[in-house]
Amino acid sequence: MRLLFLQRDELGPFVQNLIASQEVVGPKAKKNRFVFDKIESPAELRLDFDTTILPPKKYFFQPQQDLVKFSPEGFQGCIEPRPRILFGVHPYDIKAISMLDHLFSEGKKDWNYLANRHSTTIVGINVHQVFKTAFFESIGASIVTTGYDLFLTDIGEEGFVVEVATEKGEALLTQGKFSQAAPQQVEMHKEILYGQTDRCSQKLLHLSEEVAEKVNHSFHHPIWEEMAGRCFSCGACNLVCPTCYCFDVQDVWNLDQVSGTRFRTWDGCLTEDFAKVTVQGGTENFREDRSSRYRHRIMRKAVYLNSKLGGPACVGCGRCAAACPADLANPVPVLNKIMEG
């Protein structure tokens, strides 16, 4: 690991040079929230953001993505990756992207995702402000050691300690004025990254392994009916989640009725139609009631994917809790209550 230093007044010129070289996406203010969007000037970049409305996965796994163009002459894939720098990604979102990298790579690789992912350079940043419903500390997503190309740690007025993790990160250094990090700057970097452990107001009260074991045996717990009674099945919690990766595939036909486009859109297990399938004589829904869908979402995050990912499929960003119109998507009180029983 190589640690460099970037003075605060050199951040703007560095970002400006990056913008001149390729597309840069980063956190920008949007009314009273933040979004990842294209950065036109360094002044737009808000590295003091708490969290964004949608996670940065939208640049690899787009909300709607064309997959294939087809016609009587044949078909053609729609993969068109372009170089992009994703600047200012918090550790919990970096961890979520690493999960998606694994899930879209296992078995038959999903190149519609991977091509976009491989063409992107990720620049991480430590969390300045903690989002009101975040709980990334108690689920083990406050620190990452892989999944990024550069990582900036803001050590105060002086500037940033910059960790160079990959060759893609190394290539960005030509666009800025970096120096070797001094020993005291390295110590400040460690203190900020590893010393801030109690900033989230939301906390899981037990280890992830304990939660997975208990929740796995809580299939008939009354909390599922209790919470689902207020659920609108809108799927907002699914759509803002950085680790949800389900999608629906459809064809749209052109007016000639012989050519068209196959595309996919984000889908969510909370919606009524998600588990509806066509069977002989009609349709069948294998999670017809809201409580089964609510339970599936929680178990999917806390239990079902643990063996694949080495831990829960949740990074504690808190977006689901903020997006839920009925205020019931926050997994923290649900999991803590199950652990109490």
Short mmCIF file of C-alpha atoms in Angstrom, two decimals:
data_model
loop_
_atom_site.label_atom_id
_atom_site.label_comp_id
_atom_site.label_asym_id
_atom_site.label_seq_id
_atom_site.Cartn_x
_atom_site.Cartn_y
_atom_site.Cartn_z
CA MET A 1 0.00 0.00 0.00
CA ARG A 2 1.39 3.39 -1.00
CA LEU A 3 0.26 6.48 0.89
CA LEU A 4 0.57 9.92 -0.69
CA PHE A 5 -0.61 13.36 0.30
CA LEU A 6 -2.72 15.90 -1.60
CA GLN A 7 -2.98 19.45 -0.27
CA ARG A 8 -6.54 20.72 0.08
CA ASP A 9 -6.04 23.54 -2.42
CA GLU A 10 -4.78 20.99 -4.96
CA LEU A 11 -8.00 18.94 -4.90
CA GLY A 12 -9.81 21.31 -7.31
CA PRO A 13 -7.07 21.30 -9.97
CA PHE A 14 -6.80 17.50 -9.64
CA VAL A 15 -10.54 17.04 -10.22
CA GLN A 16 -10.50 19.58 -13.05
CA ASN A 17 -7.77 17.63 -14.82
CA LEU A 18 -9.73 14.40 -14.37
CA ILE A 19 -12.83 16.05 -15.86
CA ALA A 20 -10.76 17.10 -18.87
CA SER A 21 -9.53 13.53 -19.40
CA GLN A 22 -12.76 11.52 -19.03
CA GLU A 23 -16.24 11.52 -17.48
CA VAL A 24 -16.22 12.08 -13.72
CA VAL A 25 -19.23 11.16 -11.60
CA GLY A 26 -19.50 12.17 -7.96
CA PRO A 27 -21.85 13.31 -5.17
CA LYS A 28 -23.73 16.55 -5.92
CA ALA A 29 -26.35 18.43 -3.93
CA LYS A 30 -29.97 18.01 -5.06
CA LYS A 31 -32.34 20.10 -2.94
CA ASN A 32 -31.84 18.78 0.61
CA ARG A 33 -30.27 15.46 -0.45
CA PHE A 34 -27.35 14.28 -2.59
CA VAL A 35 -27.10 12.31 -5.83
CA PHE A 36 -24.30 10.74 -7.84
CA ASP A 37 -24.20 12.65 -11.11
CA LYS A 38 -21.79 13.88 -13.77
CA ILE A 39 -19.41 16.52 -12.40
CA GLU A 40 -18.97 19.50 -14.70
CA SER A 41 -16.69 21.50 -12.39
CA PRO A 42 -14.85 20.78 -9.12
CA ALA A 43 -17.17 23.20 -7.26
CA GLU A 44 -20.08 20.77 -7.80
CA LEU A 45 -18.35 17.95 -5.96
CA ARG A 46 -19.71 17.56 -2.39
CA LEU A 47 -17.35 15.28 -0.50
CA ASP A 48 -19.11 16.30 2.73
CA PHE A 49 -22.28 14.40 1.68
CA ASP A 50 -23.98 12.01 4.09
CA THR A 51 -25.41 9.57 1.57
CA THR A 52 -26.98 9.72 -1.89
CA ILE A 53 -30.59 8.96 -2.84
CA LEU A 54 -29.55 6.13 -5.16
CA PRO A 55 -26.34 4.12 -4.78
CA PRO A 56 -23.55 4.36 -7.37
CA LYS A 57 -24.39 0.87 -8.67
CA LYS A 58 -26.64 2.66 -11.19
CA TYR A 59 -23.56 3.26 -13.36
CA PHE A 60 -22.86 -0.48 -13.67
CA PHE A 61 -26.32 -1.96 -13.23
CA GLN A 62 -28.56 0.66 -14.77
CA PRO A 63 -32.25 1.13 -13.77
CA GLN A 64 -33.13 0.30 -17.39
CA GLN A 65 -30.56 -1.25 -19.68
CA ASP A 66 -30.85 -2.42 -23.28
CA LEU A 67 -29.44 -5.93 -23.66
CA VAL A 68 -30.00 -6.99 -27.29
CA LYS A 69 -31.28 -5.45 -30.54
CA PHE A 70 -32.95 -8.09 -32.72
CA SER A 71 -34.27 -8.25 -36.28
CA PRO A 72 -34.74 -10.88 -39.02
CA GLU A 73 -31.08 -10.35 -39.93
CA GLY A 74 -29.92 -11.42 -36.47
CA PHE A 75 -29.17 -9.83 -33.11
CA GLN A 76 -26.58 -7.48 -31.63
CA GLY A 77 -25.53 -6.91 -28.04
CA CYS A 78 -25.83 -3.45 -26.50
CA ILE A 79 -22.70 -3.44 -24.34
CA GLU A 80 -21.00 -0.08 -24.83
CA PRO A 81 -18.80 0.66 -21.81
CA ARG A 82 -17.00 3.98 -21.61
CA PRO A 83 -14.21 5.12 -19.31
CA ARG A 84 -15.57 6.79 -16.20
CA ILE A 85 -14.24 7.90 -12.82
CA LEU A 86 -16.56 7.39 -9.87
CA PHE A 87 -15.20 9.95 -7.42
CA GLY A 88 -16.13 10.13 -3.73
CA VAL A 89 -17.58 6.72 -2.86
CA HIS A 90 -18.11 5.89 0.82
CA PRO A 91 -16.74 2.61 2.20
CA TYR A 92 -20.19 1.00 2.61
CA ASP A 93 -20.97 1.63 -1.08
CA ILE A 94 -17.55 0.28 -2.09
CA LYS A 95 -18.35 -2.87 -0.13
CA ALA A 96 -21.75 -3.11 -1.84
CA ILE A 97 -20.12 -2.81 -5.27
CA SER A 98 -17.70 -5.60 -4.33
CA MET A 99 -20.71 -7.78 -3.49
CA LEU A 100 -22.30 -7.07 -6.86
CA ASP A 101 -18.97 -7.79 -8.58
CA HIS A 102 -19.07 -11.24 -7.01
CA LEU A 103 -22.74 -11.92 -7.70
CA PHE A 104 -22.60 -10.83 -11.34
CA SER A 105 -19.38 -12.82 -11.87
CA GLU A 106 -20.43 -16.19 -10.47
CA GLY A 107 -21.58 -18.82 -12.90
CA LYS A 108 -22.23 -17.36 -16.34
CA LYS A 109 -20.72 -13.89 -16.16
CA ASP A 110 -23.04 -10.94 -16.70
CA TRP A 111 -21.03 -8.79 -19.09
CA ASN A 112 -23.77 -6.18 -19.28
CA TYR A 113 -22.71 -5.35 -15.71
CA LEU A 114 -19.05 -6.32 -15.78
CA ALA A 115 -18.16 -4.30 -18.89
CA ASN A 116 -19.39 -1.12 -17.21
CA ARG A 117 -17.67 -2.06 -13.96
CA HIS A 118 -14.31 -2.79 -15.58
CA SER A 119 -14.31 0.54 -17.43
CA THR A 120 -14.78 2.47 -14.19
CA THR A 121 -12.12 3.79 -11.82
CA ILE A 122 -13.31 4.14 -8.22
CA VAL A 123 -12.00 6.87 -5.90
CA GLY A 124 -13.18 6.35 -2.33
CA ILE A 125 -13.54 8.91 0.46
CA ASN A 126 -14.04 8.53 4.20
CA VAL A 127 -17.46 9.43 5.63
CA HIS A 128 -17.65 13.07 6.76
CA GLN A 129 -21.28 13.10 7.84
CA VAL A 130 -23.26 10.07 8.93
CA PHE A 131 -26.74 9.70 7.41
CA LYS A 132 -29.54 9.73 9.99
CA THR A 133 -30.59 6.09 9.42
CA ALA A 134 -27.16 4.61 8.66
CA PHE A 135 -25.79 1.68 10.68
CA PHE A 136 -22.71 0.68 8.66
CA GLU A 137 -20.52 0.51 11.77
CA SER A 138 -22.46 -2.32 13.43
CA ILE A 139 -22.66 -4.39 10.24
CA GLY A 140 -18.96 -4.20 9.41
CA ALA A 141 -19.02 -1.78 6.48
CA SER A 142 -17.30 1.29 7.89
CA ILE A 143 -13.85 0.27 6.63
CA VAL A 144 -12.80 -1.35 3.35
CA THR A 145 -9.37 -2.49 2.24
CA THR A 146 -10.22 -3.49 -1.35
CA GLY A 147 -12.71 -2.55 -4.06
CA TYR A 148 -11.29 0.90 -4.90
CA ASP A 149 -8.45 2.27 -7.00
CA LEU A 150 -7.66 5.36 -4.92
CA PHE A 151 -8.92 6.18 -1.44
CA LEU A 152 -8.86 9.68 0.01
CA THR A 153 -8.91 10.29 3.75
CA ASP A 154 -9.68 13.87 4.72
CA ILE A 155 -7.32 14.70 7.61
CA GLY A 156 -8.52 18.28 8.06
CA GLU A 157 -7.54 21.68 6.72
CA GLU A 158 -4.18 20.35 5.60
CA GLY A 159 -5.58 18.03 2.93
CA PHE A 160 -5.97 14.34 2.11
CA VAL A 161 -3.95 11.20 2.60
CA VAL A 162 -4.32 9.20 -0.63
CA GLU A 163 -4.00 5.43 -0.72
CA VAL A 164 -2.98 4.04 -4.11
CA ALA A 165 -4.51 0.57 -4.44
CA THR A 166 -4.36 -0.38 -8.14
CA GLU A 167 -2.74 0.42 -11.47
CA LYS A 168 -5.89 2.30 -12.49
CA GLY A 169 -5.48 4.45 -9.39
CA GLU A 170 -1.79 4.91 -10.12
CA ALA A 171 -2.70 6.22 -13.59
CA LEU A 172 -4.74 9.06 -12.08
CA LEU A 173 -1.75 10.45 -10.19
CA THR A 174 -0.42 12.16 -13.31
CA GLN A 175 -3.40 14.54 -13.08
CA GLY A 176 -2.46 15.98 -9.66
CA LYS A 177 0.34 17.18 -7.43
CA PHE A 178 0.98 14.49 -4.86
CA SER A 179 3.80 14.11 -2.36
CA GLN A 180 4.84 11.32 -0.03
CA ALA A 181 2.65 11.30 3.10
CA ALA A 182 4.56 12.36 6.22
CA PRO A 183 4.51 10.06 9.30
CA GLN A 184 2.17 12.38 11.24
CA GLN A 185 -0.22 12.49 8.27
CA VAL A 186 -0.22 8.70 8.11
CA GLU A 187 -1.05 8.55 11.83
CA MET A 188 -3.93 11.01 11.37
CA HIS A 189 -5.19 8.91 8.46
CA LYS A 190 -5.22 5.77 10.65
CA GLU A 191 -6.89 7.58 13.53
CA ILE A 192 -9.69 8.87 11.30
CA LEU A 193 -10.30 5.57 9.51
CA TYR A 194 -10.01 3.21 12.45
CA GLY A 195 -10.70 5.46 15.46
CA GLN A 196 -14.19 6.67 14.60
CA THR A 197 -16.36 3.74 15.67
CA ASP A 198 -19.45 5.18 17.34
CA ARG A 199 -20.98 7.73 14.98
CA CYS A 200 -24.08 5.87 13.73
CA SER A 201 -27.24 6.43 15.78
CA GLN A 202 -28.68 3.14 14.47
CA LYS A 203 -27.01 -0.03 15.76
CA LEU A 204 -27.42 -3.75 15.45
CA LEU A 205 -26.97 -5.14 18.95
CA HIS A 206 -25.56 -8.54 17.97
CA LEU A 207 -22.93 -9.94 15.64
CA SER A 208 -23.97 -10.72 12.08
CA GLU A 209 -23.34 -14.44 12.60
CA GLU A 210 -25.64 -14.47 15.65
CA VAL A 211 -28.30 -12.51 13.76
CA ALA A 212 -28.16 -14.91 10.79
CA GLU A 213 -28.57 -17.95 13.05
CA LYS A 214 -31.52 -16.53 14.97
CA VAL A 215 -33.34 -14.99 12.00
CA ASN A 216 -32.96 -18.22 10.04
CA HIS A 217 -35.07 -19.93 12.71
CA SER A 218 -37.67 -17.13 12.88
CA PHE A 219 -39.69 -18.03 9.80
CA HIS A 220 -42.96 -17.92 11.77
CA HIS A 221 -42.12 -14.93 14.00
CA PRO A 222 -45.13 -12.59 14.49
CA ILE A 223 -43.08 -9.56 13.50
CA TRP A 224 -43.52 -10.35 9.80
CA GLU A 225 -47.32 -9.94 9.99
CA GLU A 226 -46.95 -6.95 12.30
CA MET A 227 -44.68 -5.01 9.95
CA ALA A 228 -46.37 -6.11 6.72
CA GLY A 229 -49.68 -4.73 7.93
CA ARG A 230 -48.39 -1.23 7.16
CA CYS A 231 -46.36 -2.10 4.04
CA PHE A 232 -47.53 -0.61 0.72
CA SER A 233 -45.49 -3.14 -1.34
CA CYS A 234 -44.13 -0.19 -3.29
CA GLY A 235 -40.61 -1.64 -3.50
CA ALA A 236 -38.88 1.67 -2.68
CA CYS A 237 -36.61 -0.15 -0.22
CA ASN A 238 -35.47 -2.47 -3.01
CA LEU A 239 -34.85 0.29 -5.53
CA VAL A 240 -32.53 2.36 -3.31
CA CYS A 241 -30.60 -0.65 -1.97
CA PRO A 242 -26.93 -0.83 -3.06
CA THR A 243 -26.89 -4.65 -2.92
CA CYS A 244 -30.26 -5.53 -4.52
CA TYR A 245 -29.60 -6.99 -7.96
CA CYS A 246 -32.88 -8.53 -9.15
CA PHE A 247 -34.16 -7.47 -12.53
CA ASP A 248 -36.99 -8.11 -14.99
CA VAL A 249 -36.37 -8.76 -18.70
CA GLN A 250 -38.84 -7.67 -21.37
CA ASP A 251 -38.99 -7.25 -25.14
CA VAL A 252 -40.30 -4.16 -26.89
CA TRP A 253 -41.22 -4.62 -30.56
CA ASN A 254 -40.85 -2.02 -33.27
CA LEU A 255 -43.78 -1.09 -35.53
CA ASP A 256 -42.54 -3.53 -38.17
CA GLN A 257 -43.30 -6.34 -35.69
CA VAL A 258 -40.17 -8.23 -36.71
CA SER A 259 -37.47 -6.24 -34.88
CA GLY A 260 -37.09 -4.80 -31.44
CA THR A 261 -35.08 -4.53 -28.24
CA ARG A 262 -34.68 -6.77 -25.23
CA PHE A 263 -34.05 -4.77 -22.06
CA ARG A 264 -33.95 -5.23 -18.31
CA THR A 265 -35.19 -3.05 -15.47
CA TRP A 266 -34.62 -3.13 -11.72
CA ASP A 267 -37.13 -5.31 -9.92
CA GLY A 268 -37.91 -5.71 -6.23
CA CYS A 269 -39.06 -8.63 -4.08
CA LEU A 270 -41.46 -6.41 -2.11
CA THR A 271 -43.69 -5.80 -5.11
CA GLU A 272 -46.69 -8.05 -5.62
CA ASP A 273 -45.78 -9.15 -9.15
CA PHE A 274 -42.19 -10.12 -8.37
CA ALA A 275 -42.97 -13.73 -7.49
CA LYS A 276 -45.82 -14.15 -9.97
CA VAL A 277 -45.16 -16.81 -12.61
CA THR A 278 -47.12 -18.14 -15.54
CA VAL A 279 -48.37 -21.69 -15.14
CA GLN A 280 -50.67 -23.86 -17.16
CA GLY A 281 -54.12 -22.31 -16.96
CA GLY A 282 -53.10 -18.97 -15.48
CA THR A 283 -50.61 -17.50 -13.01
CA GLU A 284 -49.27 -18.45 -9.60
CA ASN A 285 -47.73 -16.20 -6.97
CA PHE A 286 -45.46 -18.04 -4.55
CA ARG A 287 -45.16 -15.01 -2.21
CA GLU A 288 -48.69 -13.72 -2.53
CA ASP A 289 -49.12 -12.08 0.88
CA ARG A 290 -47.18 -9.03 2.02
CA SER A 291 -45.79 -10.68 5.15
CA SER A 292 -44.02 -13.36 3.09
CA ARG A 293 -42.49 -10.67 0.85
CA TYR A 294 -41.44 -8.56 3.83
CA ARG A 295 -39.88 -11.61 5.51
CA HIS A 296 -38.10 -12.60 2.30
CA ARG A 297 -36.40 -9.19 2.00
CA ILE A 298 -35.09 -9.28 5.56
CA MET A 299 -33.98 -12.90 5.32
CA ARG A 300 -32.35 -12.28 1.94
CA LYS A 301 -30.23 -9.54 3.54
CA ALA A 302 -29.50 -11.21 6.87
CA VAL A 303 -29.36 -14.93 6.04
CA TYR A 304 -29.78 -16.27 2.51
CA LEU A 305 -26.73 -14.73 0.80
CA ASN A 306 -24.30 -15.00 3.72
CA SER A 307 -22.66 -18.18 2.44
CA LYS A 308 -21.96 -16.56 -0.94
CA LEU A 309 -20.79 -13.20 0.36
CA GLY A 310 -19.16 -14.18 3.64
CA GLY A 311 -21.60 -12.02 5.61
CA PRO A 312 -24.91 -10.17 5.35
CA ALA A 313 -26.02 -8.73 2.00
CA CYS A 314 -26.51 -5.37 3.65
CA VAL A 315 -23.99 -2.58 4.22
CA GLY A 316 -26.00 -0.38 6.59
CA CYS A 317 -26.29 2.67 4.33
CA GLY A 318 -29.77 3.45 5.71
CA ARG A 319 -31.29 4.34 2.31
CA CYS A 320 -34.15 1.84 2.67
CA ALA A 321 -35.29 3.35 5.96
CA ALA A 322 -35.27 6.85 4.49
CA ALA A 323 -37.12 5.83 1.31
CA CYS A 324 -39.94 3.89 2.97
CA PRO A 325 -43.19 5.94 3.02
CA ALA A 326 -44.57 3.78 5.85
CA ASP A 327 -41.39 3.96 7.95
CA LEU A 328 -41.01 0.20 8.33
CA ALA A 329 -38.13 -0.77 6.03
CA ASN A 330 -35.35 -0.13 8.54
CA PRO A 331 -33.93 -3.60 9.29
CA VAL A 332 -32.28 -2.52 12.58
CA PRO A 333 -35.37 -2.52 14.87
CA VAL A 334 -36.69 -5.68 13.17
CA LEU A 335 -33.48 -7.65 13.64
CA ASN A 336 -32.93 -6.36 17.18
CA LYS A 337 -36.49 -7.35 18.14
CA ILE A 338 -36.06 -10.86 16.75
CA MET A 339 -32.83 -11.20 18.72
CA GLU A 340 -34.66 -10.23 21.92
CA GLY A 341 -37.20 -13.06 21.58
#
